[in-house]
Coordinates of C-alpha atoms and ligand atoms in Angstrom, one line a residue:
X1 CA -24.2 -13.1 -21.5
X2 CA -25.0 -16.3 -20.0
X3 CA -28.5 -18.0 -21.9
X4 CA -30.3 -21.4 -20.0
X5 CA -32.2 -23.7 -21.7
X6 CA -34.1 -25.4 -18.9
X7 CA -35.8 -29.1 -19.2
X8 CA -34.5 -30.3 -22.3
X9 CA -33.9 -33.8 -23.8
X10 CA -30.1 -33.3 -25.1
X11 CA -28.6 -34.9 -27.7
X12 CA -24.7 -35.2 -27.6
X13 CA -24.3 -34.8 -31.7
X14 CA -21.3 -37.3 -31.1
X15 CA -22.6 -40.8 -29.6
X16 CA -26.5 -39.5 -29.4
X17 CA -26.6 -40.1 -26.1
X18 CA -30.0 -38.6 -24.3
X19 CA -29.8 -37.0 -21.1
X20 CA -32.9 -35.1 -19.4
X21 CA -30.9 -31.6 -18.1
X22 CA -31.0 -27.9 -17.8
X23 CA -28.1 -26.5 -20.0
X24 CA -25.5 -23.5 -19.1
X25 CA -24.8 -21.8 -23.0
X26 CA -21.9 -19.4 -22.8
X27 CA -22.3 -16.5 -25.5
X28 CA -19.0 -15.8 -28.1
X29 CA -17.3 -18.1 -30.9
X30 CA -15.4 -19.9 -28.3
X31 CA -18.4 -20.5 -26.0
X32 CA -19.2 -23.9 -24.6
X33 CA -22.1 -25.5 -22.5
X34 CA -22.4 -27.0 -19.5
X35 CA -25.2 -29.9 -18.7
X36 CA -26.5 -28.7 -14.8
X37 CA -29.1 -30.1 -12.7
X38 CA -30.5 -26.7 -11.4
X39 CA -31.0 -23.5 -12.9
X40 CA -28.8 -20.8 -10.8
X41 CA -30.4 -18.2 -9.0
X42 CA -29.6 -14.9 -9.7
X43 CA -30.6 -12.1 -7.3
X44 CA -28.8 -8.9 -10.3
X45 CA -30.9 -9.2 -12.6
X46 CA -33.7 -12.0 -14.6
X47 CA -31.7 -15.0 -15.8
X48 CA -32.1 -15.2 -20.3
X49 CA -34.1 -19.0 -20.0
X50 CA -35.7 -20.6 -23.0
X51 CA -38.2 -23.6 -21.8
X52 CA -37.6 -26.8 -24.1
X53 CA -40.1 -28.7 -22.3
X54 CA -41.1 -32.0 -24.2
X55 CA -38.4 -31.0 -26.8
X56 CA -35.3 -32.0 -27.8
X57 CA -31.8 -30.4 -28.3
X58 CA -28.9 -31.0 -30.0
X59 CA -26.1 -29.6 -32.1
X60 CA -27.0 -27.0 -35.1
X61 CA -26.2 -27.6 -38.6
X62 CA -23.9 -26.4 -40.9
X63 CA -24.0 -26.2 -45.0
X64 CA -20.2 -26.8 -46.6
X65 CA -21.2 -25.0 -49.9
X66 CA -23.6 -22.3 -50.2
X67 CA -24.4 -19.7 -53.5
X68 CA -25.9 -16.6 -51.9
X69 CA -26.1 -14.9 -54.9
X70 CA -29.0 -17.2 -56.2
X71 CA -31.3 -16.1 -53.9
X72 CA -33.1 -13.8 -56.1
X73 CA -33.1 -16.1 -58.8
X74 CA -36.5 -18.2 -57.5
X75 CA -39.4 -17.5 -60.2
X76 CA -36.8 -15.5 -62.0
X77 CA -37.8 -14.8 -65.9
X78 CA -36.9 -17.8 -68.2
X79 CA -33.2 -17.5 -70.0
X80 CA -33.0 -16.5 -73.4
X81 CA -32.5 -19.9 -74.8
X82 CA -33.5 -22.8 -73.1
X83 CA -30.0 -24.4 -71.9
X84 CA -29.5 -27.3 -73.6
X85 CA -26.2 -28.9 -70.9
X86 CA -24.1 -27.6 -68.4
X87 CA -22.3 -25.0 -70.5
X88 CA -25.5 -23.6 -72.0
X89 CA -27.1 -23.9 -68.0
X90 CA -23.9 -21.6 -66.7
X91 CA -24.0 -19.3 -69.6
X92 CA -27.5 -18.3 -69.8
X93 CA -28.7 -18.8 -66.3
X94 CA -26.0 -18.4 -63.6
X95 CA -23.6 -16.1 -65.4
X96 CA -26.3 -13.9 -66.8
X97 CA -27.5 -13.4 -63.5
X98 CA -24.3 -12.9 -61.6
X99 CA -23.1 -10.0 -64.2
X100 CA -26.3 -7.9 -63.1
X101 CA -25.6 -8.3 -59.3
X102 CA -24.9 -5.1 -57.5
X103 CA -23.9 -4.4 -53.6
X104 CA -27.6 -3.6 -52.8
X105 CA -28.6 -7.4 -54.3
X106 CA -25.7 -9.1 -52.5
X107 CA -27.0 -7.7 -49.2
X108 CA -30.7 -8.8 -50.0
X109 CA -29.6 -12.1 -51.2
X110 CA -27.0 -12.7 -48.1
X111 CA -29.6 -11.4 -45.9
X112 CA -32.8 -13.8 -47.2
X113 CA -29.6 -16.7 -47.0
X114 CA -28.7 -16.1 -43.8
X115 CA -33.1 -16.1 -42.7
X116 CA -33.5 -19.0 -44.1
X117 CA -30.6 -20.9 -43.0
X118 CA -31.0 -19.6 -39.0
X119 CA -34.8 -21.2 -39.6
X120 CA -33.7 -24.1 -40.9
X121 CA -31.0 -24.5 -38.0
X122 CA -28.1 -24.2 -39.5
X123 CA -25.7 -21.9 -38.2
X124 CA -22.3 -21.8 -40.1
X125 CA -21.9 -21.5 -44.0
X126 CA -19.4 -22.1 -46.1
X127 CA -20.3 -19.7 -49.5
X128 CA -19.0 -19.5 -52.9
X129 CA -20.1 -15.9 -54.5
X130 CA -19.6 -14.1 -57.7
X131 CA -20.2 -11.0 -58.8
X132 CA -17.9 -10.2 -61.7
X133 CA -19.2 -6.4 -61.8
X134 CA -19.7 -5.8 -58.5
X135 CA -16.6 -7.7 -56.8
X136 CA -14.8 -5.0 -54.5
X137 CA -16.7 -4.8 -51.0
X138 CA -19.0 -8.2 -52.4
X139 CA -17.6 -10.1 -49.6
X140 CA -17.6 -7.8 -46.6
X141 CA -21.5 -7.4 -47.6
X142 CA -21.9 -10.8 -47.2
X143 CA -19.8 -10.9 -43.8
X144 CA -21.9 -7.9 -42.5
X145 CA -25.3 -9.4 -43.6
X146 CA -24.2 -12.6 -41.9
X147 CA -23.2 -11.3 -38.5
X148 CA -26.3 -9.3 -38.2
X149 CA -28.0 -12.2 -38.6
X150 CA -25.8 -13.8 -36.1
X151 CA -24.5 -16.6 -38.2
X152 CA -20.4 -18.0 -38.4
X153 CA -19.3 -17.9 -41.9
X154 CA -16.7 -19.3 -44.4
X155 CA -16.9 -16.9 -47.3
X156 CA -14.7 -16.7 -50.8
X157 CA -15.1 -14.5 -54.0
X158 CA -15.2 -17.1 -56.9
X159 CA -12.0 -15.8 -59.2
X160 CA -11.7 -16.7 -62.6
X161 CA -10.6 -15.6 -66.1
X162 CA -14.3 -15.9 -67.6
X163 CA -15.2 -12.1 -67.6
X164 CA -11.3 -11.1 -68.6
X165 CA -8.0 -10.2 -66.9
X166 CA -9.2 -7.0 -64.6
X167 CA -12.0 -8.8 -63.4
X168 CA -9.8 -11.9 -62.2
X169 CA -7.6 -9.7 -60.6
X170 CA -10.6 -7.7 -58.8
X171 CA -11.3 -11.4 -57.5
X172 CA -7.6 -11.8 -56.1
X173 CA -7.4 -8.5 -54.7
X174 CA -11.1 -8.7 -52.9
X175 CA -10.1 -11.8 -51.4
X176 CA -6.7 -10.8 -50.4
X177 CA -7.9 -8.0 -48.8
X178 CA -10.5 -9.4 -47.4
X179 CA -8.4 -12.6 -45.8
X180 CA -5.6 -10.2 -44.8
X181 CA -8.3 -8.1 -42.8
X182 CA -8.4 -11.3 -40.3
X183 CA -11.6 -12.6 -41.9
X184 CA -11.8 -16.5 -42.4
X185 CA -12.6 -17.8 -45.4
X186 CA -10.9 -19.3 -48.4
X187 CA -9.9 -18.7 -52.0
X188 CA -12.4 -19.4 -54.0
X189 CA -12.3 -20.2 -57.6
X190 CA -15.1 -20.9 -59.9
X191 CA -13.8 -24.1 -62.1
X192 CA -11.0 -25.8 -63.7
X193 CA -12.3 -24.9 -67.3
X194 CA -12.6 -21.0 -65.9
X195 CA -9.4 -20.7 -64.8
X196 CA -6.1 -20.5 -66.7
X197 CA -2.9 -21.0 -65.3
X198 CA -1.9 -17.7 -63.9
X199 CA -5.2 -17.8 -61.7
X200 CA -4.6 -20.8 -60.7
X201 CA -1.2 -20.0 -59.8
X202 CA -1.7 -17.2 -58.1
X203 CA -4.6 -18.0 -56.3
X204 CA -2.6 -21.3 -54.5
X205 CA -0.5 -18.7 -53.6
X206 CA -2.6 -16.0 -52.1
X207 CA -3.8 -19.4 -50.5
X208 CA -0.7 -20.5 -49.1
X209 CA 0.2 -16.9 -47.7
X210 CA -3.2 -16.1 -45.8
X211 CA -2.6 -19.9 -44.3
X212 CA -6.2 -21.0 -45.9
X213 CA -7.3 -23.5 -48.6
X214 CA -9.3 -23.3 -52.5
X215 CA -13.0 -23.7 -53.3
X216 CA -13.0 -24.8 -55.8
X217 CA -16.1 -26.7 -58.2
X218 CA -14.6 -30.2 -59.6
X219 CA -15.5 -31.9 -62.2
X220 CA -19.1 -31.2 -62.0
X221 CA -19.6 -31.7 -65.5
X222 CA -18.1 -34.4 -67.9
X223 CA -17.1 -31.0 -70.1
X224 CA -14.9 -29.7 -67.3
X225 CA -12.3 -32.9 -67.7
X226 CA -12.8 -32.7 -71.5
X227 CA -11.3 -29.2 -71.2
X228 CA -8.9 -30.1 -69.0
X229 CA -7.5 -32.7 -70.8
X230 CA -7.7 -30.4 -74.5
X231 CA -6.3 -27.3 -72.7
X232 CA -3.9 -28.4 -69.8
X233 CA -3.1 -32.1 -71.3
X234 CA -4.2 -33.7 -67.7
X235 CA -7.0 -34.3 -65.6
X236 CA -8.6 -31.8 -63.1
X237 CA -7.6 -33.6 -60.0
X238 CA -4.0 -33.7 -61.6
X239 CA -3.9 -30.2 -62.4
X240 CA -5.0 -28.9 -59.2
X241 CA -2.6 -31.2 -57.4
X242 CA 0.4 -29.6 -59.7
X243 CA -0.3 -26.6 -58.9
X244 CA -0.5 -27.3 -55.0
X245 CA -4.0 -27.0 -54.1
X246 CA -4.2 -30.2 -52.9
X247 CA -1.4 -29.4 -50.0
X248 CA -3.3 -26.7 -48.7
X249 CA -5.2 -26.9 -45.5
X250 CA -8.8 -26.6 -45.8
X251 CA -9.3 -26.5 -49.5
X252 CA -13.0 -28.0 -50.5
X253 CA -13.5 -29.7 -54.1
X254 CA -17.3 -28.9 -54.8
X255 CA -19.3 -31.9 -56.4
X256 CA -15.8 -34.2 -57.8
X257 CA -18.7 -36.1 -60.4
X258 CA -15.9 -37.2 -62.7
X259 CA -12.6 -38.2 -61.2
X260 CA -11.1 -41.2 -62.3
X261 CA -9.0 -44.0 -60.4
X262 CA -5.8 -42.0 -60.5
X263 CA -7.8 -38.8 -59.1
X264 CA -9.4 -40.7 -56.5
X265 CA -6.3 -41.9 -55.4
X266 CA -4.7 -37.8 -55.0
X267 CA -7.9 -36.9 -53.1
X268 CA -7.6 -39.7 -50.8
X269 CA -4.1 -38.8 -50.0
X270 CA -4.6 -35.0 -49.9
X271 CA -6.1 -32.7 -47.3
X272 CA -8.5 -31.5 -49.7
X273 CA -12.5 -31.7 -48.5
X274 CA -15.3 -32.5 -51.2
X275 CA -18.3 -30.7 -50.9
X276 CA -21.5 -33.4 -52.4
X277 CA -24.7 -31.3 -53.8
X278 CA -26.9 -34.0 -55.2
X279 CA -30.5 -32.0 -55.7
X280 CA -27.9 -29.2 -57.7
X281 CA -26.7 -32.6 -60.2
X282 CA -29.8 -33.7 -60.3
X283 CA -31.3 -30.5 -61.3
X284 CA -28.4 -30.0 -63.6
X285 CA -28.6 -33.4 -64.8
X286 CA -25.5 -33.6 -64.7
X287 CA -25.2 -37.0 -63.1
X288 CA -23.8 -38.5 -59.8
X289 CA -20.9 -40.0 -57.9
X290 CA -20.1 -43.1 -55.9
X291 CA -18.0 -40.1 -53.8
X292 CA -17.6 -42.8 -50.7
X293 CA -14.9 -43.7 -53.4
X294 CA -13.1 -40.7 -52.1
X295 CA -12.1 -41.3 -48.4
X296 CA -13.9 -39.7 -45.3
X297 CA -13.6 -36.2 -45.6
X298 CA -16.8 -35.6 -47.7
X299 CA -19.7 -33.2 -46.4
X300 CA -23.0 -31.7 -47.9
X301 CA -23.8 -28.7 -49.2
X302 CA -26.8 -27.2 -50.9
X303 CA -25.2 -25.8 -54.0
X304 CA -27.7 -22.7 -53.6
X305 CA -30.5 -24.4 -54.3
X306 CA -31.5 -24.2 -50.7
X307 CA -30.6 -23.8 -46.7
X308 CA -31.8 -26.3 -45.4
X309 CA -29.1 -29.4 -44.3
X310 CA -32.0 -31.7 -43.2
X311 CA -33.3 -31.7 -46.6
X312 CA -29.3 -32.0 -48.1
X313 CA -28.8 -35.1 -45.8
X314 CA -32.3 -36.9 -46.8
X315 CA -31.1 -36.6 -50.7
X316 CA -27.9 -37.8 -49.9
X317 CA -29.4 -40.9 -48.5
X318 CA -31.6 -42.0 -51.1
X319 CA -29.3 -41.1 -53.9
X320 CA -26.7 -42.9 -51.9
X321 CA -28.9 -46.4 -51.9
X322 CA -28.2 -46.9 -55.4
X323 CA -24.4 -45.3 -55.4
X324 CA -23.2 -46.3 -52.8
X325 CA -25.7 -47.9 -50.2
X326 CA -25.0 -45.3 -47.7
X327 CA -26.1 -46.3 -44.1
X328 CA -27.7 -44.5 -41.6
X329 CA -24.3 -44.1 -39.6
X330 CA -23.1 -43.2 -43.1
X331 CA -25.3 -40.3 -44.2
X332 CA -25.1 -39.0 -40.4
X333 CA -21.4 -38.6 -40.6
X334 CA -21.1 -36.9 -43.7
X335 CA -24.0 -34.7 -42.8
X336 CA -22.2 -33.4 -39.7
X337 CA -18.3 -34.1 -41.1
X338 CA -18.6 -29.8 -41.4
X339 CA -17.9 -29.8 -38.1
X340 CA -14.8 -31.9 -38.4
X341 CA -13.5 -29.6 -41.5
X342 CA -14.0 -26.8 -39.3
X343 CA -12.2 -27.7 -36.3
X344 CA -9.6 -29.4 -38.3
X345 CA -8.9 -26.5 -39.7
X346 CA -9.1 -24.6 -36.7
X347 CA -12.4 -22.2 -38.0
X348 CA -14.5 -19.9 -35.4
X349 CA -17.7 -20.4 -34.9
X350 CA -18.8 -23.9 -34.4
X351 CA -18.4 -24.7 -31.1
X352 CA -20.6 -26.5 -28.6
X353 CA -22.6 -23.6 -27.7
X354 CA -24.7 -23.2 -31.4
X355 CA -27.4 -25.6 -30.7
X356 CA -30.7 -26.2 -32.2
X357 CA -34.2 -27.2 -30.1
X358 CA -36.9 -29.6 -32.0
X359 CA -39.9 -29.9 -31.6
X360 CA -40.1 -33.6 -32.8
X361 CA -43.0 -34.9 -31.4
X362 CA -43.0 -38.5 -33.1
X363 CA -45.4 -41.5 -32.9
X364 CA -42.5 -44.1 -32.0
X365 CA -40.1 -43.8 -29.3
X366 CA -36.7 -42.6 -30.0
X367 CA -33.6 -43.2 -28.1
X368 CA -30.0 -43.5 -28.2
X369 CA -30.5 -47.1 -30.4
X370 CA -32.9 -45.4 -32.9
X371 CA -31.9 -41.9 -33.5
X372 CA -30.3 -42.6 -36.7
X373 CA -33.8 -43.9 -38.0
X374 CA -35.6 -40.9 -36.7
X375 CA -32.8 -38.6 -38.4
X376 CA -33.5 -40.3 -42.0
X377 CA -37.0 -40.9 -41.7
X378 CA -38.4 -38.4 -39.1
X379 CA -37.1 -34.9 -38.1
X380 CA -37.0 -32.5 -40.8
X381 CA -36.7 -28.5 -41.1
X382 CA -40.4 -28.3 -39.5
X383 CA -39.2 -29.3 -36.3
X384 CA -36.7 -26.5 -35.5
X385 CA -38.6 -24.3 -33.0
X386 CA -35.4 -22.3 -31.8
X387 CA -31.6 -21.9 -32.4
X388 CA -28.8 -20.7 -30.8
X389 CA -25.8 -19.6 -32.8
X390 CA -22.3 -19.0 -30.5
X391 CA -24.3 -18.9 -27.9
X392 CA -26.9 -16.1 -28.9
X393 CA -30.3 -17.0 -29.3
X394 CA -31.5 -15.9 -33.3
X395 CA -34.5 -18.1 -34.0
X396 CA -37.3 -18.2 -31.4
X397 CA -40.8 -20.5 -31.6
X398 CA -39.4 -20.1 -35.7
X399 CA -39.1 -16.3 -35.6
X400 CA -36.3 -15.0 -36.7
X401 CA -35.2 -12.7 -33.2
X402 CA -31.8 -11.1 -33.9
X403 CA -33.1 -8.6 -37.1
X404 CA -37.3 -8.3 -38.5
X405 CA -38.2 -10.8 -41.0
X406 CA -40.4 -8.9 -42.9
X407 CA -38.1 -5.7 -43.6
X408 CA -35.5 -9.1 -44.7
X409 CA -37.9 -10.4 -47.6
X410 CA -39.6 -7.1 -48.6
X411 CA -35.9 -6.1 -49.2
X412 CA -35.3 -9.0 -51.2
X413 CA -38.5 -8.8 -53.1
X414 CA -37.5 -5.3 -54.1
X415 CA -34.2 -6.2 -55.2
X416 CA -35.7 -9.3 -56.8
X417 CA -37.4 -7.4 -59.0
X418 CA -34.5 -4.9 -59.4
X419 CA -32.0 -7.5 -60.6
X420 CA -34.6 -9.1 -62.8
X421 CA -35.5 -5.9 -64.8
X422 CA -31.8 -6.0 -65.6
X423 CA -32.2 -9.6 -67.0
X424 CA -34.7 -8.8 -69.5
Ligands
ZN501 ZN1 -21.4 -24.6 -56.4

């Protein structure tokens, strides 16, 4: 199924050049465009058209570290003791809710995810889930709600030895089967300080075999080195490079707050990807990074705190002011390095034909020179009118058209309030 986008203002994503055309999308993971003067005629049967008249359009988005399974947790009851640091914010919070999770939960939260993220324009996540007592089938859930929603996926089943030995294994043995099934998607693991040495072990292994990389949080917290260095006698960084997860292909370090000189050094030289999430540190209070420190392969996530990449990238830049003094150039990259990661790693689902149309109707010109400004300062998630993921158009005048809104959040709500009865 050929789709045609006629009188739009493109946007190459690469060097922002604008160019007045019809475009040509060609539907499946492997789809491209084509840029043609003249819609073709077609004397079978109506041609698919979408009219971006007096809008532009350029490449989607992407988010390179997602938590599904917080969806339900907005306006959540409070935790039984207000968490007092990072420890007490896992324990009560995150943990609390993950261990009441069930299949039905996972498919409400992945399915409110995946609406929000298609609105928001971005059409390939990279997710990090837990579900300690619901782990077998968590991730083909995820998958399933995510293709019906029409969006490209990097998932992983966050393995650890918090909940005990038989739930760690569920984690390897979902994710292996999962990977071997010819899904993509990585090993995930929650944390340094969660995992002992046989997880770690054999998750760079199971790693290694299905020819994929760890996700992996690092360092988030100042208590995660601490740990490190009382339990394993090194540093994070160092301990994940013995074991060999920083060989790997396509392994992403969530957040990397703490890393010393020595660290930074390993990262730089290592394949590994970080994955920055400055609302979640905020919110956490956990602090921030100078993570330009760390070499060029650094893109944004949302930590679950949200779907929308627009929003990711603004934070990044005004956080990065005082950091780092991130430039416009410089906050542009790392918001679309994801599509680097994934074609470096040679990932489905990102290719030219997932596009996003704006309605950005601004006060000041904007052109080729001036983009970057307009990025920063300008377009936001309000401005995505319509998206196109592979090829397929899910998002239309913002309605989500590739499954019913509605039945998506009264789902949710239901579940919602499912899961929370379980908190109490
Ligand atoms: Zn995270």
């Amino acid at each position: 199924m050929t789709l045609y986008i006629k009188n739009a203002r493109f946007i190459d994503w690469q060097n922002l050049k604008f160019t007045k055309t019809d475009i040509e999308v060609n539907e499946g993971k492997d789809g491209g465009i084509k840029l043609i003067d003249t819609l073709p005629v077609s004397s079978t049967e109506p041609l698919q058209v979408v009219d971006a008249r007096g809008k532009f359009v350029t490449k989607s988005f992407g988010c390179g570290h997602h938590h599904i399974y917080s969806t339900l947790a907005r306006g959540m009851p409070a935790p039984a003791k207000t968490p007092e640091n990072f420890t007490d914010i896992l324990k009560y919070v995150w943990w609390n809710l993950d261990k009441n999770l069930d299949l039905e939960m996972i498919k409400a939260s992945a399915l409110a995810s995946a609406l929000y993220c298609a609105k928001n324009g971005v059409t390939f996540v990279i997710d990090h889930h837990a579900s300690p007592f619901a782990v077998e089938g968590s991730l083909v859930t995820i998958k399933e709600a995510f293709d019906s929603i029409g969006l490209s996926h990097l998932l992983c089943y966050e393995i650890s030895d918090r909940d005990g030995e038989k739930i760690r294994d569920r984690g390897l043995t979902e994710t292996k089967e999962y990977l071997k099934a010819g899904n993509q998607g990585h090993v995930g693991l929650h944390a340094s300080f969660t995992v002992g040495d046989t997880c770690l072990e054999k998750a760079v292994l199971l790693a290694r075999d299905c020819n994929t990389g760890i996700h992996i949080h690092v360092a988030e917290d100042l208590s995660d080195q601490d740990h490190c260095q009382k339990f394993h006698n090194k540093r994070v960084i160092q301990r994940l490079y013995d074991a060999g997860g920083l060989d790997l292909s396509g392994s992403i370090f969530g957040h990397c707050i703490y890393l010393d000189e020595q660290e930074k050094r390993l990262l730089r030289n290592s394949k590994a990807w970080v994955a920055q999430n400055v609302e979640s540190n905020l919110n956490n209070n956990v602090g921030l990074a100078n993570v330009a420190d760390y070499g060029d392969r650094i893109m944004l996530g949302t930590d679950g705190m949200h779907s929308d990449m627009l929003r990711s990238a603004k934070a990044a830049f005004y956080l990065g002011q005082e950091k780092e003094g991130i430039s416009f150039p410089g906050i542009y990259d790392r918001f679309r390095n994801i599509h680097r990661f994934i074609k470096e790693n040679n990932f489905k689902g990102d290719s030219d034909n997932n596009l996003v149309i704006l309605d950005y109707n601004a006060p000041t010109q904007m052109n080729q020179d001036n983009f970057l400004g307009h990025f920063v300062y300008g377009i936001d998630s309000s401005h995505v009118q319509s998206v196109i993921s592979s090829g397929r158009l899910i998002v239309e005048d913002k309605k989500l058209v590739s499954a019913n809104e509605e039945d998506i959040l009264n789902f949710a709500k239901e579940m919602g309030c499912k899961l929370w009865e379980k908190l109490t």
